[in-house]
Structure formats: structure tokens, C-alpha cells
């Protein structure tokens, strides 16, 4: 298990790192079109990410569970028959969703307020939607076999080849060719398909290398997967709805911001695309790293939470919730504050010197990442204890708030409006979910708050200490070791947090 965790952690880190670093040369080569190009790129990817989420419908997770079950029961042939059935089903599903995205691209582009410039970008992403569902089934198969190396290697291959393609294509078009930034963006999004082909090739290689490919193709066992498909989709619906909240809100921002701002203001369409890039596209590279790492840290105990709840051990379930949230906030708060404090240098590295609006929106989006991270950890906790209906209901409350507040906040705060409405819309389900978790497990509601306050007090003391005792006094380590000092301060505060919690 440790080896598998190490592989997945490494692949996630490398993928996120590449996804953040590539933007530096890409943005430079785009020249004066950089902000507009990044806005169009993100608009296409917002729709694409939602199509990927819906087209897989949680089935790869179900495949992993079923494969693990059959292998435990020593019925491996059923696993291979199941994979073959699902590969056919998911290939058909990918074809359907790819056609929908390709054919409806003009309509989606018009809804986004951009028009024809966005059409080829969305259509280039349809090819990736075609291949992703079947590829995800093979990943689920390896996960069910408890062999995560192929899974991780396929992720790394996908990202490496994608980044190489998009950077080469952008350089050739912008520096050696026509300089058509729309063509460069289209090739950059088409790179998602090229990366997935590479990922698929890696998975097929490992299937063949381990002698599994022939068994998948030749197994003669028949298995009725209809019941499994129905049950899987029923179970996946709550996770699709609640798990896609952030993506759905981003799509709503995309569909409403440019259209509504064109009613309220006299900004040109190009200016509005740049503003969209400022509050959505540009901050995403940093905020998603913070959120993904925070959620990985804060979500490690979800399987144990389900186990404790099923056993009726609510005290242990309560402690797990407290520990998970404390770990999340212990990482997210200092990381967020740190990024905000050096916001301008970080923004300059990725996107060049920012103006006041770009920097303000970037800082607001980074601060908002704490709210996003808390929601993404809390919602699965409620579903881990089989309260799916309430999770959907609370998600519905937040969605209604987002719809109601979207236009007024855009009218009052312009480009800050979508960020403000999203923050409020996510705080609402966070409050309801947290209260429900306290009710179900008997957890005291102020425990996490006290832990967080204590940890931040320790962090503040450290910052004050560093400012009062510079390196040349000999009391502090050199600045390059500041993170080590900071980690020691955080880790040493944990035992005291336990005592403080009981006050």
C-alpha cells in the first residue's frame, strides 16, 4: 500500500508541477495575446473538464472495487470479463459525449459570450473526451489489482507528452509561423488528446508486459454487467453532483460574466476575456495546487470514516473528522497566507508584471482557495457516512445561492463578482454539512475552530520571531532553512492542540 501511495503521490505532484510550469514559456510566446489566449484556453477546459467528469460517471472506481472483490474471491476470470464489458460500454459513452461536445461547441461558445473564436478550441477537446472513458477503465482495473505503478506512469506520460506538444506547437506557430494565437491555443488544447494517447499506450504496454492483455481479450466468461452499471450510476450521481460544484460554478461564471458585463458596462469583448482570465484562468494554476495538496492531506481518513460509521463507533468517526479538518487547515492557512504575501512576485514569474486589477483578483482567488478546500473535504465526509441525499440537498442550497447572487455581484463588483458569489455559495453548504456531521457523530462544533486558532497562533509567533531576530543575530537559521523552522513549529504544536481542544 505504501508503494502504491508513493507512486500516486509522485505522479500527482509531477503532473501538477508540469501543469503550473508550462504556463511560463507559453505565456511569454503568446506575447500581447497572452491574457486573451489564456482566457480562451480556460473557457475550453472548463467545459471539457465537466464532460470528462460526466462521461466517466464514477464507473472506474466501481471497476476497481469489483476487480478487487473478484480477485479476493479467486474469481479472476470474472474480473477480465468485467473489464471487457466495461471497455465496450465506456468506448460507446466516450463516442456519445465527444459528438455532443463537438456538435454543440458553437452553441456553448455563444453562451460563453465569446463566439466563433472558442468553437475550434472546444472541438479540439472532443477528441480527448472520446478516448478518456475507456482509458479510465484500464486505470481502474490496475487500481483494483492493487498495482498503482501503471496508473501513475500513465498520468506522468499523459502530462509530459501534453506539455511537450503544446509548447512545441505554440513556439512553432507564434515564433516561426503565422503568429495566429487562436491556432496556437487550439493546438494547446488538442494536446490533451495527444497526451491521452500516450497514456493509453503506457497502460497497454503494462497490460502486455504483465500478461494481462491476452486474458482481457480472450476470456470466454460472460457476466451480466447491466445490474452493476445501474447500481454504479445510482451511487455515482451524488458524487458527480457534489464533486462537480467548483467546475459547475466555473462554467456558470464563464456563461454569465462576459454576457452580463456587456449589458452593464462598455468594455470591449476582448477586455472582458482578459478580465475573465484575471479572475479565473490565471489564479487557477496556483490555487488548484493548494487545493489538491490540501484535499489529499485532509482526505486521507475517508475509508476509515466509513468503517467507523458502519461499526457504530461514532467517537472514532468524530475524531477522524476533527483530525482531517485540522490537517487540511494546518496546511491551507499558512500556504494561502504565504502565497498572498508574495503574490506579486509569484504572479510576475508566471504571467509578467500585473496591474492592480490582476493582482487584486489573484489575491482574492488565492484566499478563496481555503473555502474551496474545506468544501471539497467536508462533502465527501458526509457521503462517506451514506448521507447522500443531504449532501445533494446542501449542494442544491449553494447552487441556488450562486444563481441568485451571480448577476447582482457582477453588477456591483464587476470582475470580483463571480469570486464573491462563489465564496458565499460554498460557505452555505459548508455550514450545513458541518452541523450535520456534528449532529451525526456527536462532535463538538468548536473543536476544529480551537485547533485552528491555536495553530495559527503558533505560526504568528514564528513569523514575529523571524522578524525580531534576523539571521545575523545567530538565533535563527538562514532564510533558506526557514521552511524547516516553520515545519518544526507546526509539528511541535500538535500535542498542545490536543490539550487546548479539551479546554
Coordinates of C-alpha atoms in Angstrom, one line a residue:
X1 CA 0.0 0.0 0.0
X2 CA 2.9 2.4 0.8
X3 CA 4.5 1.7 -2.5
X4 CA 1.2 2.5 -4.3
X5 CA 0.7 5.6 -2.3
X6 CA 4.2 6.8 -3.1
X7 CA 3.6 6.2 -6.9
X8 CA 0.3 8.1 -6.9
X9 CA 1.7 11.0 -4.8
X10 CA 4.7 11.3 -7.1
X11 CA 2.6 11.2 -10.2
X12 CA 0.1 13.8 -8.8
X13 CA 2.9 16.1 -7.8
X14 CA 4.8 15.8 -11.1
X15 CA 1.5 16.4 -13.1
X16 CA 0.6 19.4 -11.0
X17 CA 4.1 20.8 -11.2
X18 CA 4.2 20.4 -15.0
X19 CA 0.8 21.9 -15.3
X20 CA 1.9 25.0 -13.5
X21 CA 5.4 25.4 -15.0
X22 CA 4.4 25.1 -18.7
X23 CA 2.4 28.4 -18.5
X24 CA 5.6 30.5 -18.1
X25 CA 7.1 30.0 -21.6
X26 CA 3.6 29.5 -23.1
X27 CA 2.5 32.9 -21.8
X28 CA 5.7 34.6 -23.0
X29 CA 5.4 33.2 -26.5
X30 CA 1.8 34.4 -26.8
X31 CA 3.1 38.0 -26.4
X32 CA 0.4 40.7 -26.3
X33 CA -2.3 38.0 -26.8
X34 CA -1.3 36.1 -23.6
X35 CA -4.2 37.1 -21.3
X36 CA -6.8 36.6 -24.1
X37 CA -5.3 33.3 -25.1
X38 CA -5.2 32.0 -21.5
X39 CA -8.9 33.1 -21.1
X40 CA -10.0 31.2 -24.2
X41 CA -7.9 28.1 -23.1
X42 CA -9.5 28.1 -19.7
X43 CA -13.0 28.5 -21.2
X44 CA -12.5 25.4 -23.3
X45 CA -11.0 23.4 -20.4
X46 CA -13.9 24.3 -18.1
X47 CA -16.4 22.7 -20.4
X48 CA -14.0 19.8 -21.2
X49 CA -13.4 19.0 -17.5
X50 CA -17.1 18.8 -16.9
X51 CA -17.6 16.5 -19.9
X52 CA -14.8 14.2 -18.6
X53 CA -16.5 14.1 -15.1
X54 CA -19.9 13.2 -16.5
X55 CA -18.7 10.8 -19.2
X56 CA -16.9 8.6 -16.6
X57 CA -19.7 8.8 -14.1
X58 CA -17.7 7.2 -11.3
X59 CA -17.5 3.9 -13.1
X60 CA -13.7 3.5 -12.9
X61 CA -14.0 3.5 -9.1
X62 CA -16.7 0.8 -9.3
X63 CA -14.5 -1.2 -11.6
X64 CA -11.6 -1.1 -9.1
X65 CA -13.9 -2.2 -6.3
X66 CA -15.4 -5.1 -8.4
X67 CA -12.0 -6.3 -9.6
X68 CA -10.6 -6.3 -6.0
X69 CA -13.7 -8.2 -4.9
X70 CA -13.4 -10.9 -7.6
X71 CA -9.7 -11.3 -7.0
X72 CA -10.3 -11.8 -3.3
X73 CA -12.9 -14.4 -4.1
X74 CA -10.4 -16.1 -6.5
X75 CA -12.7 -15.4 -9.5
X76 CA -10.1 -13.6 -11.6
X77 CA -11.8 -14.6 -14.9
X78 CA -14.8 -12.6 -13.8
X79 CA -12.5 -9.5 -13.5
X80 CA -11.3 -9.9 -17.0
X81 CA -14.8 -10.4 -18.4
X82 CA -16.0 -7.4 -16.5
X83 CA -13.2 -5.2 -17.9
X84 CA -14.0 -6.3 -21.5
X85 CA -17.7 -5.4 -20.9
X86 CA -16.9 -2.0 -19.4
X87 CA -14.4 -1.2 -22.2
X88 CA -17.1 -1.6 -24.8
X89 CA -19.6 0.4 -22.7
X90 CA -17.2 3.2 -21.9
X91 CA -16.0 3.4 -25.5
X92 CA -19.6 4.0 -26.6
X93 CA -20.1 6.5 -23.9
X94 CA -17.0 8.4 -24.9
X95 CA -18.2 8.5 -28.5
X96 CA -21.5 9.9 -27.5
X97 CA -20.1 12.7 -25.3
X98 CA -17.4 13.5 -27.8
X99 CA -20.1 14.0 -30.5
X100 CA -22.2 16.1 -28.2
X101 CA -19.2 18.4 -27.3
X102 CA -18.2 18.7 -31.0
X103 CA -21.6 19.4 -32.4
X104 CA -22.7 21.7 -29.6
X105 CA -19.5 23.7 -29.5
X106 CA -20.9 26.6 -31.4
X107 CA -23.8 26.9 -29.0
X108 CA -21.6 26.6 -25.9
X109 CA -19.2 29.2 -27.4
X110 CA -22.1 31.6 -27.9
X111 CA -23.3 31.0 -24.3
X112 CA -19.8 31.9 -23.1
X113 CA -20.1 35.3 -24.8
X114 CA -17.0 34.7 -27.0
X115 CA -18.5 33.4 -30.2
X116 CA -16.6 31.8 -33.1
X117 CA -13.1 32.1 -31.5
X118 CA -14.0 29.4 -29.0
X119 CA -15.5 26.9 -31.4
X120 CA -12.3 25.2 -32.7
X121 CA -10.9 25.2 -29.2
X122 CA -13.8 23.2 -27.8
X123 CA -14.0 20.9 -30.9
X124 CA -10.3 20.1 -30.5
X125 CA -11.0 18.9 -26.9
X126 CA -13.8 16.5 -28.2
X127 CA -11.1 14.1 -29.3
X128 CA -9.8 13.7 -25.7
X129 CA -13.4 13.1 -24.5
X130 CA -13.6 10.2 -27.0
X131 CA -10.7 8.3 -25.5
X132 CA -10.7 9.2 -21.8
X133 CA -13.6 7.0 -20.6
X134 CA -12.1 3.7 -21.9
X135 CA -8.7 4.7 -20.7
X136 CA -10.0 5.4 -17.2
X137 CA -11.5 1.9 -17.0
X138 CA -8.0 0.4 -17.5
X139 CA -6.7 2.7 -14.8
X140 CA -9.5 1.4 -12.5
X141 CA -8.5 -2.2 -13.4
X142 CA -4.9 -1.7 -12.3
X143 CA -6.1 0.1 -9.2
X144 CA -8.3 -2.9 -8.4
X145 CA -5.3 -5.2 -8.9
X146 CA -3.5 -3.1 -6.3
X147 CA -0.9 -2.3 -8.9
X148 CA -0.7 1.5 -9.0
X149 CA 2.6 1.9 -10.9
X150 CA 1.0 1.7 -14.3
X151 CA -1.7 4.1 -13.2
X152 CA 0.9 6.6 -12.0
X153 CA 3.2 6.1 -15.1
X154 CA 0.3 6.7 -17.4
X155 CA -0.5 10.0 -15.6
X156 CA 3.0 11.2 -15.9
X157 CA 3.3 10.2 -19.6
X158 CA 0.0 12.0 -20.3
X159 CA 1.2 15.2 -18.8
X160 CA 4.7 15.1 -20.2
X161 CA 3.6 14.5 -23.8
X162 CA 0.8 17.0 -23.5
X163 CA 3.1 19.8 -22.3
X164 CA 5.7 18.9 -24.9
X165 CA 3.2 19.0 -27.7
X166 CA 1.6 22.3 -26.6
X167 CA 4.9 24.1 -26.1
X168 CA 6.3 22.9 -29.4
X169 CA 3.2 23.8 -31.3
X170 CA 2.9 27.2 -29.7
X171 CA 6.6 28.0 -30.3
X172 CA 6.3 27.0 -34.0
X173 CA 3.1 28.9 -34.6
X174 CA 3.9 32.1 -32.6
X175 CA 7.7 32.4 -33.2
X176 CA 8.3 30.6 -36.6
X177 CA 5.0 30.6 -38.3
X178 CA 1.9 32.7 -38.8
X179 CA 1.6 34.1 -35.3
X180 CA -2.1 33.2 -35.1
X181 CA -2.7 32.9 -31.4
X182 CA -6.1 31.2 -31.9
X183 CA -4.3 28.4 -33.8
X184 CA -1.8 28.1 -31.0
X185 CA -4.5 27.8 -28.4
X186 CA -6.3 25.2 -30.5
X187 CA -3.1 23.1 -30.7
X188 CA -2.6 23.6 -27.0
X189 CA -6.0 22.1 -26.2
X190 CA -5.6 19.4 -28.8
X191 CA -2.5 18.4 -26.8
X192 CA -4.9 16.8 -24.3
X193 CA -5.8 14.2 -26.8
X194 CA -2.1 13.6 -27.7
X195 CA -1.3 13.1 -24.0
X196 CA -4.1 10.6 -23.6
X197 CA -2.9 8.6 -26.5
X198 CA 0.5 8.4 -24.8
X199 CA -1.2 7.4 -21.5
X200 CA -3.3 4.7 -23.2
X201 CA -0.1 3.4 -24.8
X202 CA 1.6 3.1 -21.4
X203 CA -1.4 1.3 -20.0
X204 CA -1.5 -1.2 -22.9
X205 CA 2.3 -1.7 -22.5
X206 CA 1.9 -2.7 -18.9
X207 CA -1.1 -4.9 -19.7
X208 CA 1.0 -6.8 -22.3
X209 CA 4.1 -6.8 -20.1
X210 CA 2.3 -8.4 -17.2
X211 CA 0.5 -10.9 -19.4
X212 CA -2.9 -9.4 -18.8
X213 CA -3.8 -8.1 -22.2
X214 CA -4.3 -11.5 -23.8
X215 CA -6.6 -12.6 -20.9
X216 CA -8.7 -9.5 -21.2
X217 CA -9.2 -10.1 -25.0
X218 CA -9.6 -13.9 -24.8
X219 CA -11.7 -14.6 -21.7
X220 CA -14.8 -16.5 -22.6
X221 CA -16.7 -15.9 -19.3
X222 CA -19.9 -13.9 -19.7
X223 CA -21.0 -11.6 -17.0
X224 CA -24.2 -9.6 -16.8
X225 CA -23.0 -6.1 -16.1
X226 CA -26.3 -4.4 -16.5
X227 CA -27.2 -4.5 -12.8
X228 CA -23.7 -3.3 -11.9
X229 CA -24.0 -0.4 -14.3
X230 CA -27.3 0.7 -12.9
X231 CA -26.1 0.4 -9.3
X232 CA -22.9 2.2 -10.1
X233 CA -24.6 5.1 -11.8
X234 CA -27.0 5.4 -8.9
X235 CA -24.1 5.5 -6.5
X236 CA -22.1 7.9 -8.7
X237 CA -24.8 10.6 -9.1
X238 CA -24.3 12.2 -5.7
X239 CA -20.5 12.2 -6.1
X240 CA -20.9 13.7 -9.6
X241 CA -23.2 16.5 -8.4
X242 CA -21.4 17.4 -5.2
X243 CA -17.9 16.8 -6.6
X244 CA -18.5 19.0 -9.6
X245 CA -19.6 22.0 -7.6
X246 CA -16.5 24.0 -8.3
X247 CA -16.5 23.1 -12.0
X248 CA -20.2 23.9 -12.4
X249 CA -19.6 27.3 -10.7
X250 CA -16.7 28.0 -13.0
X251 CA -18.9 27.1 -16.0
X252 CA -21.6 29.5 -14.7
X253 CA -19.0 32.2 -14.4
X254 CA -18.0 31.6 -17.9
X255 CA -21.5 31.7 -19.2
X256 CA -22.6 34.8 -17.4
X257 CA -19.6 37.1 -16.9
X258 CA -19.0 38.3 -20.4
X259 CA -22.7 38.4 -21.3
X260 CA -23.8 40.3 -18.2
X261 CA -20.8 42.7 -18.2
X262 CA -21.6 43.6 -21.8
X263 CA -25.0 44.8 -20.6
X264 CA -23.7 46.7 -17.5
X265 CA -20.5 48.2 -19.0
X266 CA -19.0 49.5 -22.2
X267 CA -15.9 47.2 -22.1
X268 CA -15.0 45.5 -25.4
X269 CA -15.3 41.8 -25.7
X270 CA -11.5 41.4 -25.7
X271 CA -11.3 43.4 -22.5
X272 CA -13.9 41.1 -20.9
X273 CA -12.0 38.0 -21.9
X274 CA -8.9 39.5 -20.3
X275 CA -10.8 40.2 -17.1
X276 CA -12.1 36.6 -17.1
X277 CA -8.5 35.4 -17.4
X278 CA -7.5 37.6 -14.5
X279 CA -10.1 36.1 -12.0
X280 CA -10.4 32.5 -13.4
X281 CA -7.6 31.3 -15.7
X282 CA -4.5 32.9 -14.2
X283 CA -5.1 32.1 -10.5
X284 CA -6.2 28.5 -11.2
X285 CA -2.6 27.3 -11.7
X286 CA -1.7 28.2 -8.2
X287 CA -5.0 27.7 -6.3
X288 CA -5.5 24.2 -7.7
X289 CA -2.1 23.2 -6.4
X290 CA -3.0 24.4 -3.0
X291 CA -6.4 22.8 -3.1
X292 CA -5.3 19.4 -4.5
X293 CA -2.5 19.1 -1.9
X294 CA -4.8 20.3 0.9
X295 CA -7.5 17.9 -0.1
X296 CA -5.0 15.0 -0.3
X297 CA -3.8 15.8 3.2
X298 CA -7.3 16.3 4.6
X299 CA -9.0 13.4 2.9
X300 CA -6.7 10.5 3.9
X301 CA -9.1 9.1 6.5
X302 CA -12.3 8.8 4.4
X303 CA -12.2 5.0 4.2
X304 CA -11.7 4.7 7.9
X305 CA -14.6 7.1 8.4
X306 CA -16.9 4.8 6.6
X307 CA -15.6 1.8 8.5
X308 CA -16.1 3.5 11.9
X309 CA -19.6 4.7 11.0
X310 CA -20.7 1.2 9.8
X311 CA -19.3 -0.2 13.1
X312 CA -21.2 2.4 15.1
X313 CA -18.0 3.8 16.5
X314 CA -19.1 7.4 16.3
X315 CA -16.5 8.7 18.7
X316 CA -13.7 7.4 16.4
X317 CA -15.6 8.9 13.4
X318 CA -15.8 12.2 15.2
X319 CA -12.1 12.2 15.9
X320 CA -11.3 11.4 12.3
X321 CA -13.3 14.3 11.1
X322 CA -11.6 16.6 13.5
X323 CA -8.1 15.3 12.5
X324 CA -8.8 15.5 8.8
X325 CA -10.1 19.1 9.0
X326 CA -7.2 20.1 11.3
X327 CA -4.7 18.6 8.9
X328 CA -6.3 20.4 6.0
X329 CA -6.4 23.8 7.7
X330 CA -2.9 23.3 9.1
X331 CA -1.6 23.2 5.6
X332 CA -4.0 25.5 3.8
X333 CA -4.0 28.5 6.1
X334 CA -0.2 29.0 6.2
X335 CA 0.2 28.2 2.5
X336 CA -2.5 30.6 1.5
X337 CA -1.1 33.4 3.6
X338 CA 2.3 32.7 2.3
X339 CA 1.2 32.9 -1.4
X340 CA -0.7 36.1 -0.6
X341 CA 2.4 37.7 1.0
X342 CA 4.5 37.0 -2.1
X343 CA 1.6 37.3 -4.5
X344 CA 3.1 39.9 -6.8
X345 CA 6.5 38.0 -7.3
X346 CA 4.6 34.8 -7.9
X347 CA 2.3 36.4 -10.4
X348 CA 5.2 38.1 -12.2
X349 CA 7.0 34.8 -12.6
X350 CA 4.0 33.1 -14.3
X351 CA 2.3 36.0 -16.1
X352 CA 4.5 39.0 -16.1
X353 CA 4.2 42.3 -14.1
X354 CA 0.5 42.6 -13.0
X355 CA -1.6 45.7 -12.9
X356 CA -3.7 46.5 -9.9
X357 CA -6.8 44.6 -11.0
X358 CA -4.9 41.4 -12.0
X359 CA -3.1 41.3 -8.7
X360 CA -6.2 42.1 -6.6
X361 CA -8.2 39.3 -8.3
X362 CA -5.3 36.9 -7.9
X363 CA -5.0 37.5 -4.2
X364 CA -8.8 37.2 -3.8
X365 CA -8.8 33.9 -5.7
X366 CA -5.9 32.5 -3.5
X367 CA -7.8 33.5 -0.3
X368 CA -10.9 31.8 -1.7
X369 CA -8.9 28.5 -2.1
X370 CA -9.4 27.8 1.7
X371 CA -13.2 27.8 1.2
X372 CA -12.9 25.6 -1.8
X373 CA -10.6 23.2 0.0
X374 CA -12.9 22.9 3.1
X375 CA -15.9 22.2 0.9
X376 CA -14.1 19.5 -1.1
X377 CA -13.1 17.7 2.1
X378 CA -16.4 18.1 4.0
X379 CA -18.8 17.0 1.3
X380 CA -17.2 13.5 0.8
X381 CA -17.2 13.1 4.6
X382 CA -21.0 13.3 4.7
X383 CA -21.3 10.9 1.7
X384 CA -18.8 8.5 3.4
X385 CA -21.4 8.1 6.1
X386 CA -24.1 7.4 3.5
X387 CA -25.9 10.7 3.9
X388 CA -26.0 11.2 0.1
X389 CA -29.4 12.9 -0.1
X390 CA -28.4 15.5 2.4
X391 CA -25.2 16.2 0.6
X392 CA -27.1 16.8 -2.6
X393 CA -29.6 19.0 -0.8
X394 CA -26.9 21.2 0.7
X395 CA -25.2 21.3 -2.7
X396 CA -28.6 22.5 -4.1
X397 CA -28.8 25.3 -1.5
X398 CA -25.3 26.5 -2.6
X399 CA -26.2 26.3 -6.3
X400 CA -29.4 28.4 -5.7
X401 CA -27.4 31.0 -3.8
X402 CA -24.8 31.1 -6.7
X403 CA -27.6 31.6 -9.3
X404 CA -29.3 34.3 -7.2
X405 CA -26.2 36.2 -6.3
X406 CA -24.3 36.0 -9.6
X407 CA -25.8 38.9 -11.5
X408 CA -26.1 41.3 -8.5
X409 CA -22.5 40.7 -7.5
X410 CA -21.2 41.1 -11.1
X411 CA -23.3 44.4 -11.4
X412 CA -21.9 45.7 -8.1
X413 CA -18.3 44.4 -8.1
X414 CA -17.7 43.7 -11.8
X415 CA -14.8 41.1 -12.1
X416 CA -14.8 40.5 -8.4
X417 CA -18.5 39.4 -8.5
X418 CA -18.1 35.8 -9.6
X419 CA -15.5 35.2 -6.8
X420 CA -17.7 36.8 -4.2
X421 CA -20.8 34.8 -5.3
X422 CA -18.9 31.5 -5.3
X423 CA -17.5 32.2 -1.8
X424 CA -20.9 32.8 -0.4
X425 CA -22.4 29.9 -2.3
X426 CA -19.9 27.4 -0.9
X427 CA -20.0 28.8 2.7
X428 CA -23.7 27.9 2.9
X429 CA -23.3 24.1 2.3
X430 CA -20.1 24.1 4.4
X431 CA -22.1 25.4 7.4
X432 CA -25.0 22.9 6.8
X433 CA -22.6 19.9 6.2
X434 CA -20.5 20.7 9.3
X435 CA -23.6 21.0 11.5
X436 CA -24.9 17.7 10.2
X437 CA -21.5 16.0 10.8
X438 CA -21.6 17.3 14.4
X439 CA -25.2 16.0 14.8
X440 CA -24.5 12.6 13.4
X441 CA -21.2 11.9 15.2
X442 CA -21.8 13.9 18.4
X443 CA -18.7 16.0 17.6
X444 CA -18.3 19.3 19.4
X445 CA -18.6 22.1 16.8
X446 CA -15.9 24.3 18.3
X447 CA -13.1 21.8 18.4
X448 CA -11.7 22.4 14.9
X449 CA -12.0 26.1 15.4
X450 CA -9.9 26.0 18.6
X451 CA -7.3 23.8 17.0
X452 CA -7.0 26.1 14.0
X453 CA -6.8 29.2 16.2
X454 CA -4.0 27.6 18.3
X455 CA -2.0 26.5 15.2
X456 CA -2.3 30.0 13.7
X457 CA -1.2 31.5 17.0
X458 CA 2.0 29.3 16.8
X459 CA 2.5 30.4 13.2
X460 CA 2.1 34.0 14.1
X461 CA 4.7 33.7 16.9
X462 CA 7.1 32.1 14.4
X463 CA 6.7 35.0 12.0
X464 CA 7.1 37.5 14.7
X465 CA 10.3 35.7 15.9
X466 CA 11.8 35.7 12.5
X467 CA 11.2 39.4 12.1
X468 CA 12.6 40.2 15.6
X469 CA 15.7 38.0 15.3
X470 CA 17.2 38.3 11.8
X471 CA 19.8 35.8 10.5
X472 CA 22.8 37.9 11.5
X473 CA 21.9 37.6 15.2
X474 CA 22.8 33.9 15.1
X475 CA 19.5 32.9 16.8
X476 CA 17.6 32.0 13.5
X477 CA 18.7 29.6 10.8
X478 CA 19.5 31.2 7.4
X479 CA 16.4 32.1 5.4
X480 CA 16.7 29.1 3.1
X481 CA 16.0 26.9 6.2
X482 CA 13.0 28.9 7.2
X483 CA 10.6 26.3 6.0
X484 CA 12.3 23.7 8.3
X485 CA 11.8 26.0 11.3
X486 CA 8.2 26.6 10.3
X487 CA 7.6 22.9 10.0
X488 CA 9.1 22.3 13.4
X489 CA 6.9 25.0 14.9
X490 CA 3.8 23.4 13.3
X491 CA 4.6 19.8 14.3
X492 CA 5.5 20.7 17.8
X493 CA 2.2 22.5 18.3
X494 CA 0.2 19.3 17.7
X495 CA 0.4 17.8 21.2
X496 CA -0.6 21.2 22.7
X497 CA -3.5 21.4 20.3
X498 CA -4.9 18.2 21.9
X499 CA -4.7 19.8 25.3
X500 CA -6.2 23.0 24.1
X501 CA -9.1 21.2 22.5
X502 CA -10.2 19.8 25.8
X503 CA -10.5 23.3 27.4

